[in-house]
Short mmCIF file of C-alpha atoms and ligand atoms in Angstrom, two decimals:
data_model
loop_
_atom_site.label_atom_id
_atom_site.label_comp_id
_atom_site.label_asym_id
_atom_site.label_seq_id
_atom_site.Cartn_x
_atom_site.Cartn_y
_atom_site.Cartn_z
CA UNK A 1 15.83 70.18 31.13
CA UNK A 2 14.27 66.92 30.28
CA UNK A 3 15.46 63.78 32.89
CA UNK A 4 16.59 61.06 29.73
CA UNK A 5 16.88 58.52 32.76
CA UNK A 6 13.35 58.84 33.14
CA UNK A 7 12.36 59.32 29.67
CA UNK A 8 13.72 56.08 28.65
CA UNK A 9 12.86 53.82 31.79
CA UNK A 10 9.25 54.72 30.68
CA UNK A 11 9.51 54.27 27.04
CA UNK A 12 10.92 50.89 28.21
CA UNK A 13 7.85 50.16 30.32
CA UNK A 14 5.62 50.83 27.16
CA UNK A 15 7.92 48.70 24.79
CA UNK A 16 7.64 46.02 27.08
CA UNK A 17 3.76 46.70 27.60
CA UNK A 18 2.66 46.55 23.56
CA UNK A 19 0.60 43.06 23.23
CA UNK A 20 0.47 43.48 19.33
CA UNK A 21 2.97 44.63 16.27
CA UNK A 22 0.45 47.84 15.87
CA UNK A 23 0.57 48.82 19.47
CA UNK A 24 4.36 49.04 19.29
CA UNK A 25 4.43 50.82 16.08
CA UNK A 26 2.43 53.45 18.25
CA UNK A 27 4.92 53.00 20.68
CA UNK A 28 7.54 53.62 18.30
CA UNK A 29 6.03 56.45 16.95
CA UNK A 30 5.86 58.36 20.62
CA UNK A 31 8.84 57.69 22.05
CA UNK A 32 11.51 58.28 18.67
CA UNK A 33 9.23 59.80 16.67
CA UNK A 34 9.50 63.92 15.72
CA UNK A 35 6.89 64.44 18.94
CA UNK A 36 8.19 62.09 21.13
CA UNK A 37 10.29 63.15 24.50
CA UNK A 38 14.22 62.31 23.30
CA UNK A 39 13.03 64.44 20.10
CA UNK A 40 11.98 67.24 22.50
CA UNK A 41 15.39 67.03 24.42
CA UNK A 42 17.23 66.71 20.93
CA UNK A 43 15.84 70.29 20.32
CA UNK A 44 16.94 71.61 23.92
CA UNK A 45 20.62 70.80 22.59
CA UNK A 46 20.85 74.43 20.39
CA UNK A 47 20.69 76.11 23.84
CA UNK A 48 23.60 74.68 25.38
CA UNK A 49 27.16 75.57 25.46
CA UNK A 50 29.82 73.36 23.49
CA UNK A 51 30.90 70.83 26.26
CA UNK A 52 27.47 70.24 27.84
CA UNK A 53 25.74 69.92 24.20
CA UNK A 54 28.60 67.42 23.14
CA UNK A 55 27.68 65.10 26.65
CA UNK A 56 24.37 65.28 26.58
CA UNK A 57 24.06 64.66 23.01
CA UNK A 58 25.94 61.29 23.63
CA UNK A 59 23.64 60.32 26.54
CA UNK A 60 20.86 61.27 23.88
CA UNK A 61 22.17 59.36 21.22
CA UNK A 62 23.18 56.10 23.12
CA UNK A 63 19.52 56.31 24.95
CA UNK A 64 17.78 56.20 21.72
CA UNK A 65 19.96 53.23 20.56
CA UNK A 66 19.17 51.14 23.43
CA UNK A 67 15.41 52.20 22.99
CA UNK A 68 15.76 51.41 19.00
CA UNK A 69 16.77 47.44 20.10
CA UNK A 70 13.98 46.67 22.40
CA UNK A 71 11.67 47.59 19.82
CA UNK A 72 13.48 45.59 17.34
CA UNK A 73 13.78 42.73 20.24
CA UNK A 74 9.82 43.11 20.81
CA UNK A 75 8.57 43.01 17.17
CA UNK A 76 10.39 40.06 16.30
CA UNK A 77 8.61 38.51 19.41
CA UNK A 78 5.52 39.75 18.90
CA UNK A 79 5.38 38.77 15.04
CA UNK A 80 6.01 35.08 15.91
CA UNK A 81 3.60 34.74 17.99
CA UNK A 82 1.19 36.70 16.24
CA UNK A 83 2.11 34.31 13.40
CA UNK A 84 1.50 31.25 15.67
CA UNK A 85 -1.70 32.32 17.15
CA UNK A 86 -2.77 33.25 13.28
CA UNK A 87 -2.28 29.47 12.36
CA UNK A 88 -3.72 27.84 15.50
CA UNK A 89 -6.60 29.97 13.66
CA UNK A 90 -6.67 28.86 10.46
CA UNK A 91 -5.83 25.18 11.61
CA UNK A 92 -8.28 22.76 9.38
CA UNK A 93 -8.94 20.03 11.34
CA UNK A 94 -9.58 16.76 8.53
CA UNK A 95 -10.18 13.83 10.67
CA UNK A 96 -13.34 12.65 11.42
CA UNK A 97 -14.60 11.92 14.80
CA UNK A 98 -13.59 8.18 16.02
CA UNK A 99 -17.47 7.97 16.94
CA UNK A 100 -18.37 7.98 13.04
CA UNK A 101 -16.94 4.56 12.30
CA UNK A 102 -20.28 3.58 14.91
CA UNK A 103 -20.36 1.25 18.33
CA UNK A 104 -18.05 -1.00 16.36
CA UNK A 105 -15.06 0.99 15.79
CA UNK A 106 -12.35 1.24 13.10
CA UNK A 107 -12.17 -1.65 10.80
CA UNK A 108 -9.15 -3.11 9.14
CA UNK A 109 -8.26 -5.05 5.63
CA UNK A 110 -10.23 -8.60 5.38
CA UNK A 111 -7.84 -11.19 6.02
CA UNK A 112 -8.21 -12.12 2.04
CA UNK A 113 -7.31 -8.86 1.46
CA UNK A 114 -4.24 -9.21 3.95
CA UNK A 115 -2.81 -12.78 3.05
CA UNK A 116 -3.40 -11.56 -0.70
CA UNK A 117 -0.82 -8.78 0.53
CA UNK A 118 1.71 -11.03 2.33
CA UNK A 119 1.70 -13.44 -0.57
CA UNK A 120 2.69 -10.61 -3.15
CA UNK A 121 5.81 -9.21 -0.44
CA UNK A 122 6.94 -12.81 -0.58
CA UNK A 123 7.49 -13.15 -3.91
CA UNK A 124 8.40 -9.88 -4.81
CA UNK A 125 10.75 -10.55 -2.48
CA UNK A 126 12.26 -13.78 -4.61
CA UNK A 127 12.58 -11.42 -7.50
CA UNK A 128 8.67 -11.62 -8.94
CA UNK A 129 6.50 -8.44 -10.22
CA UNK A 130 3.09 -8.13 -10.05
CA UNK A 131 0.68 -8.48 -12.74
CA UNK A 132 -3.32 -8.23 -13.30
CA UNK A 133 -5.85 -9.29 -15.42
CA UNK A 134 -9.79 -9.08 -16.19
CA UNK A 135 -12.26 -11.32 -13.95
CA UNK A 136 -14.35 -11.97 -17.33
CA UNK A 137 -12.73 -13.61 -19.97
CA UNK A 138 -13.36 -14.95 -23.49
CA UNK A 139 -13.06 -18.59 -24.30
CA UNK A 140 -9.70 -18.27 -26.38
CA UNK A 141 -8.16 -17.02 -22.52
CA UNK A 142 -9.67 -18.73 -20.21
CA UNK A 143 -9.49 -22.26 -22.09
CA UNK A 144 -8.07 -22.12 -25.83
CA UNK A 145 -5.00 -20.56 -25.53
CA UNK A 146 -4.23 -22.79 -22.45
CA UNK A 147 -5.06 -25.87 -24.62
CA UNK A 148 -8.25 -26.57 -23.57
CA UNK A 149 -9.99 -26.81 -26.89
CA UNK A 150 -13.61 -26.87 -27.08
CA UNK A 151 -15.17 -30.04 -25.71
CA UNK A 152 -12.17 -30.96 -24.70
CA UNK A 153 -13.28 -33.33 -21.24
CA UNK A 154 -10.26 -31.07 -19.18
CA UNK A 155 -13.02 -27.65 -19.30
CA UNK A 156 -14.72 -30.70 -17.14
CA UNK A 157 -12.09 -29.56 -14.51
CA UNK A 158 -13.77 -26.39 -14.21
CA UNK A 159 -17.27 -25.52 -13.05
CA UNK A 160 -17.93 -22.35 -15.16
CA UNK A 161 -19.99 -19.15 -15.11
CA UNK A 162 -20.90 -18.53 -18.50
CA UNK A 163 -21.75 -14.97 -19.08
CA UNK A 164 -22.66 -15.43 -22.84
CA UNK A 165 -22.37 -18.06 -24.84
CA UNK A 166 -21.29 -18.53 -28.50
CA UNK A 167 -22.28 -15.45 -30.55
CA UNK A 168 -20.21 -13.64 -30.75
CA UNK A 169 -18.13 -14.58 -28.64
CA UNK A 170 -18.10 -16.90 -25.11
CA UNK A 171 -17.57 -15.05 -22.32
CA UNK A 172 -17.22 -16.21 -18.97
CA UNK A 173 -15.92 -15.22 -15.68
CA UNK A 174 -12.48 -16.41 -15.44
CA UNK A 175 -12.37 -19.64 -13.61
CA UNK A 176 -8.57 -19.39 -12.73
CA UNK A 177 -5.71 -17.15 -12.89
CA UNK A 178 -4.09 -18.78 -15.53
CA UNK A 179 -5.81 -16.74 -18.71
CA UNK A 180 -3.69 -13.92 -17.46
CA UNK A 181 -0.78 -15.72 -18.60
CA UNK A 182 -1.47 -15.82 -21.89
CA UNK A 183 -2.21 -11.79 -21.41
CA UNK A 184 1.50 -11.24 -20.11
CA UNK A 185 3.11 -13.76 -22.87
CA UNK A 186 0.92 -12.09 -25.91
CA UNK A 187 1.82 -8.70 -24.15
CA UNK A 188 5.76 -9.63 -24.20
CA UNK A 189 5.59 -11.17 -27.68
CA UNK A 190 3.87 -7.60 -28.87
CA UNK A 191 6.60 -5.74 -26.92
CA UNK A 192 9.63 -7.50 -26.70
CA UNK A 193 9.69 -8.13 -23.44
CA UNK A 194 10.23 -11.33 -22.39
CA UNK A 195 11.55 -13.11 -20.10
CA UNK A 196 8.67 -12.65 -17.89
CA UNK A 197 9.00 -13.73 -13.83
CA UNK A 198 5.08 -12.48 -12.85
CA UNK A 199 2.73 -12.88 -10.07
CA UNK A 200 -1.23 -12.30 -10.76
CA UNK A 201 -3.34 -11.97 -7.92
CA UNK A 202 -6.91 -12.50 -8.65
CA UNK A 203 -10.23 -12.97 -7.89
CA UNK A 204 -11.40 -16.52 -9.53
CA UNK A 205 -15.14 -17.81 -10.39
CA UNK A 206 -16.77 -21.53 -10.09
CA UNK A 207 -20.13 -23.64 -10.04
CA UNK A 208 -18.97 -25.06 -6.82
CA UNK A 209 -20.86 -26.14 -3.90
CA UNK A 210 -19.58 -24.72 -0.52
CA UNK A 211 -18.00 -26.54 2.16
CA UNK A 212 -15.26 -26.22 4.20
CA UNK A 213 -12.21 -25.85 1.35
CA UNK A 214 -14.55 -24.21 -1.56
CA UNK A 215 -15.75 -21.00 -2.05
CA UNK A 216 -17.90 -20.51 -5.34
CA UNK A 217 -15.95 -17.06 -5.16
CA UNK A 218 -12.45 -17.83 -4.64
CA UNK A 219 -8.86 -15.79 -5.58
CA UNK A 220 -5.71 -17.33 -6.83
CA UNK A 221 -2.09 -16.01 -7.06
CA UNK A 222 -1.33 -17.30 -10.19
CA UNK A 223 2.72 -17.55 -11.00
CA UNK A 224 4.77 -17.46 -14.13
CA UNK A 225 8.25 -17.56 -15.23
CA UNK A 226 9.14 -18.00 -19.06
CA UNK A 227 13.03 -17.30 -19.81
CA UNK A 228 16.05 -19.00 -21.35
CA UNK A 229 16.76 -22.85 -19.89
CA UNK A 230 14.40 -22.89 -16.94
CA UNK A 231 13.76 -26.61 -15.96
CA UNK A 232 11.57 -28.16 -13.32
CA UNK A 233 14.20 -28.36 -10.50
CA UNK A 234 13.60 -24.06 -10.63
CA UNK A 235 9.84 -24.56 -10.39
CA UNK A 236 10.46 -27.16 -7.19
CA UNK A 237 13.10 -24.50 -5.88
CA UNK A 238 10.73 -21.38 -6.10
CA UNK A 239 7.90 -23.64 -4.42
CA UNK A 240 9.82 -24.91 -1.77
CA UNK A 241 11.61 -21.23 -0.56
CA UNK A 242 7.78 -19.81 -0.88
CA UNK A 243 6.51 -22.76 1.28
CA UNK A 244 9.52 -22.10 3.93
CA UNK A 245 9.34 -18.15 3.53
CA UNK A 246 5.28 -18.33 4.12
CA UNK A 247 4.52 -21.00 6.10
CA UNK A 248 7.23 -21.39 8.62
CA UNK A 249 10.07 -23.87 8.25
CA UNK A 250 7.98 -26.64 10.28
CA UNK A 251 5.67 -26.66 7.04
CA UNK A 252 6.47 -29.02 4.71
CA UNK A 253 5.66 -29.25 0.60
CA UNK A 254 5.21 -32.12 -1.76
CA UNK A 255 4.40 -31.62 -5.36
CA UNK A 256 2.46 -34.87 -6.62
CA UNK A 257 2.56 -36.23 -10.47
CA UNK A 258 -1.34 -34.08 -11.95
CA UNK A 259 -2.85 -33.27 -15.20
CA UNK A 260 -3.70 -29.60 -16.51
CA UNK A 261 -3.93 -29.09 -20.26
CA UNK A 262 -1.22 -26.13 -20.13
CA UNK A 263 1.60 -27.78 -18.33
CA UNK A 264 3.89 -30.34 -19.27
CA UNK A 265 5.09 -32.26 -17.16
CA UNK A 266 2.14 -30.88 -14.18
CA UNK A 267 2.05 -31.16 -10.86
CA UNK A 268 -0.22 -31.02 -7.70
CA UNK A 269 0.89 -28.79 -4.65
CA UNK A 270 0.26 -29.64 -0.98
CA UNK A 271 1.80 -28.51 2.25
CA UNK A 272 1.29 -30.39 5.80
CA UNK A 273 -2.16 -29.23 6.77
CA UNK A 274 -1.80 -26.68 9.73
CA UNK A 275 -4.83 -27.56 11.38
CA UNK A 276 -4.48 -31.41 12.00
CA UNK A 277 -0.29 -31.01 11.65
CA UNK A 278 -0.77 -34.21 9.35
CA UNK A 279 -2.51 -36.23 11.50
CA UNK A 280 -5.85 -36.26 9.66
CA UNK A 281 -8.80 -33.62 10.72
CA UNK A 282 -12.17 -32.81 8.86
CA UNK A 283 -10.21 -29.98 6.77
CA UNK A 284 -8.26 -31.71 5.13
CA UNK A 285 -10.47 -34.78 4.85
CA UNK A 286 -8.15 -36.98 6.79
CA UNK A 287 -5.31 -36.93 4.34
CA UNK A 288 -3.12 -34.55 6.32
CA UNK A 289 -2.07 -32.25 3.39
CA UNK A 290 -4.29 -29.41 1.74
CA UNK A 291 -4.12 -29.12 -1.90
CA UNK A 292 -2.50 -25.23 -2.56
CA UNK A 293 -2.64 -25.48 -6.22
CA UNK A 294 -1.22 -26.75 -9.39
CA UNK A 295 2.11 -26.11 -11.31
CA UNK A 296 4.14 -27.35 -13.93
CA UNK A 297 6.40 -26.49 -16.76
CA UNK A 298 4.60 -24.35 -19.51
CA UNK A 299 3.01 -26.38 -22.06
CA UNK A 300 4.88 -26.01 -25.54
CA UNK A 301 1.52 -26.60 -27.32
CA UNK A 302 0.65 -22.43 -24.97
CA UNK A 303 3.46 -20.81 -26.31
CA UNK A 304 2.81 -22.28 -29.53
CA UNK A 305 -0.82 -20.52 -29.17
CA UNK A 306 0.95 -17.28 -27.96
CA UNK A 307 3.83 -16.81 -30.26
CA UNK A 308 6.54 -17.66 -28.10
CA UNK A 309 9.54 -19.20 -29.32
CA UNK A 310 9.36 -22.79 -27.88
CA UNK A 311 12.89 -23.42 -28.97
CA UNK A 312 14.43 -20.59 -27.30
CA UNK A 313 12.55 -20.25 -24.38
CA UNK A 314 10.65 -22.62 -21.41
CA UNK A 315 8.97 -21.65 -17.75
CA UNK A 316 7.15 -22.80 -15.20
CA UNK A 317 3.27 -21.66 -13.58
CA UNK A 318 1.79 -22.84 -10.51
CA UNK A 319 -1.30 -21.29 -8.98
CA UNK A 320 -2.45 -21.12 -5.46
CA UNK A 321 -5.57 -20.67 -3.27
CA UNK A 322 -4.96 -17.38 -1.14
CA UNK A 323 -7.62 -18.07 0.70
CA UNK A 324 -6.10 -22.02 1.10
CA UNK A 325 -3.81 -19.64 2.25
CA UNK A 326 -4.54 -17.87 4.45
CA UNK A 327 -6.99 -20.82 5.73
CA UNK A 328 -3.51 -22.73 6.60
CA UNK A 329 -1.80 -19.91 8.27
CA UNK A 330 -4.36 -19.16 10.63
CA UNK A 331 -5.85 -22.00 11.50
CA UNK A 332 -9.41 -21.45 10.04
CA UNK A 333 -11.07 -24.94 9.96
CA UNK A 334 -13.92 -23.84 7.53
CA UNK A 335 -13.41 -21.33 4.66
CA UNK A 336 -16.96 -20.36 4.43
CA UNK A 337 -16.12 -18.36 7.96
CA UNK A 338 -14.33 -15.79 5.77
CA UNK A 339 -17.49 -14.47 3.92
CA UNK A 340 -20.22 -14.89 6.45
CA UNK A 341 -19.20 -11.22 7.89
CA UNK A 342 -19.35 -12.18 11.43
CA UNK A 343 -17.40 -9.76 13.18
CA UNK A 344 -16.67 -12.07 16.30
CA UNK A 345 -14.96 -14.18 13.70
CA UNK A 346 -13.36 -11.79 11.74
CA UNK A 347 -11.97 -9.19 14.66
CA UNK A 348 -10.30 -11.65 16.06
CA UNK A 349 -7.63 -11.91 12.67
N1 LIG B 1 -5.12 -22.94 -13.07
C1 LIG B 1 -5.01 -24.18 -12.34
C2 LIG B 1 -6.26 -24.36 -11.47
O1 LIG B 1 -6.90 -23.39 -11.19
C3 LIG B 1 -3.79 -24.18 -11.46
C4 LIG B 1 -2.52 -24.15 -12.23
C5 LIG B 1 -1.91 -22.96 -12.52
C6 LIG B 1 -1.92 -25.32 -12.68
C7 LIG B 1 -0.73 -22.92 -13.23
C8 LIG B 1 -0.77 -25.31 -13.37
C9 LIG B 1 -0.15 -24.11 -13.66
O2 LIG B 1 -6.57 -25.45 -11.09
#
């Protein structure tokens, strides 16, 4: 007579001992399969009388339950980890090694590139999108449309790139922000779109000497809101929340009486330059404010050029420096430190 005690303490053992899924399906196979020991003892059963068949057939039955869960219990532990250890496997690893980026380490966005950011969350923030437009531009949007007519003394203003000129047609690399303006009104006329409240962020192009405020290669945030009954005291409002949002509340604005052939009446931006606090320094020439930009109310004589409906609607535009920008929230006392590429310089932003 076969000892079940036995029989199933080491079937256990061997359960317990299986390190894969297709060692315990072996297992499986000896211990409750048609060969295995219980089967053996099943068979043993037709020999015995009534009472002792109907006991041991219990013991039998109960034995091969309790053997039936552990090997349930053991394949669901040994498929998870077979899964796990199957992944570790497979595991792609996609980052490259920190020594690539060289002695010099990982490098970051160009504080243009960052204050360029900042300056789009802030007015975004007051309720602005953001718009974009081509570096090189033709003559009717860089200067016609904006009332600049040819020979006019304002294209004096600007120190331009000319790309090609006359025939046929004069192109030239944008020397503000402001053609993209007529872009976004022309666009909204085409559409039906308007009212328009847009930022442009932009790289901007001009004949002009280096020093410590110019860059011949220079970006602008250009801004532009045309809707129904907008007035001047919105332009001050919008310039004055940027100027406390950006700058700090310590930072003040003034807008001074200017002249730009596409906005009537025009004004000249300045805040409290950050490097002297106002007291006069070689950045700001002594004066104690840094020019930001220009703004004004949209020149009827632009919509005119653009379709818009100068009875119906009016805005304002300004444009700013964002390097100025970032110049006068950091402290930089010459621009030209932000495109010489030294690294002392620029890790330390
Ligand atoms: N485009 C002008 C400049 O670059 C700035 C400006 C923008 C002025 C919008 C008025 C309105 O000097």
């Amino acid at each position: 007579m076969i000892d079940v005690e036995v029989v199933e303490r080491q079937a256990m053992a061997e359960v317990g001992a299986a390190k894969t899924v297709a060692d315990l399906d072996d297992v499986e196979q000896s211990v409750l399969g048609k060969r295995g020991a219980l089967a053996a003892a099943h068979r043993q059963l037709g020999a015995m009388d009534p009472e002792q068949r109907r006991s041991m057939g219990r013991v039998l039955h109960e034995s091969r339950q309790r053997l039936e869960q552990a090997i349930t219990d053991r394949r669901v532990h040994l498929a998870a980890s077979e899964r796990e250890a199957a992944l570790a496997a497979d595991r792609l690893d996609l980052t490259e090694a920190f020594e690539a980026f060289g002695p010099e380490g990982r490098g970051h966005l160009h504080l243009t590139t960052r204050t360029r950011l900042e300056l789009e969350d802030t007015f975004v923030g007051m309720g602005f999108v953001v718009a974009e437009g081509p570096e090189a531009e033709t003559d009717w949007y860089n200067f016609e449309a904006l009332n600049i007519p040819p020979a006019h003394p304002a294209r004096g203003m600007f120190d331009t790139f000319y790309l090609e000129l006359g025939e046929p047609e004069t192109v030239v690399l944008r020397t503000h922000t402001s053609p993209v303006q007529i872009h976004l009104m022309e666009e909204a006329v085409r559409s039906g779109t308007l009212p328009i409240h847009a930022v442009i962020p932009g790289r901007c192009y001009r004949r002009d000497t280096p020093d410590a405020r110019h860059l011949a290669v220079f970006h602008q945030i250009e801004g532009l809101v045309v809707d129904r009954g907008i007035t001047f005291a919105d332009l001050a409002g919008t310039i004055e929340t940027f100027t406390g949002t950006y700058f700090g509340a310590d930072i003040h604005s003034r807008l001074r009486p200017a002249y730009f052939p596409f906005t009537e009446p025009s004004a000249e931006y300045e805040i409290t330059c950050t490097i002297c606090h106002g007291g006069g320094c070689r950045t700001c020439s002594g004066t104690g404010w840094i020019e930001l930009g220009g703004c004004g109310m949209v020149d009827p004589a632009v919509f005119d050029a653009v379709g818009v409906d100068r009875s119906e609607w009016s805005g304002f535009a300004f444009g700013f420096g964002i390097d100025r920008c970032a110049q006068m929230r950091h402290g930089i006392a010459d621009l030209r430190a932000l495109i010489e590429n030294d690294l002392r310089f620029l890790r330390q932003l």
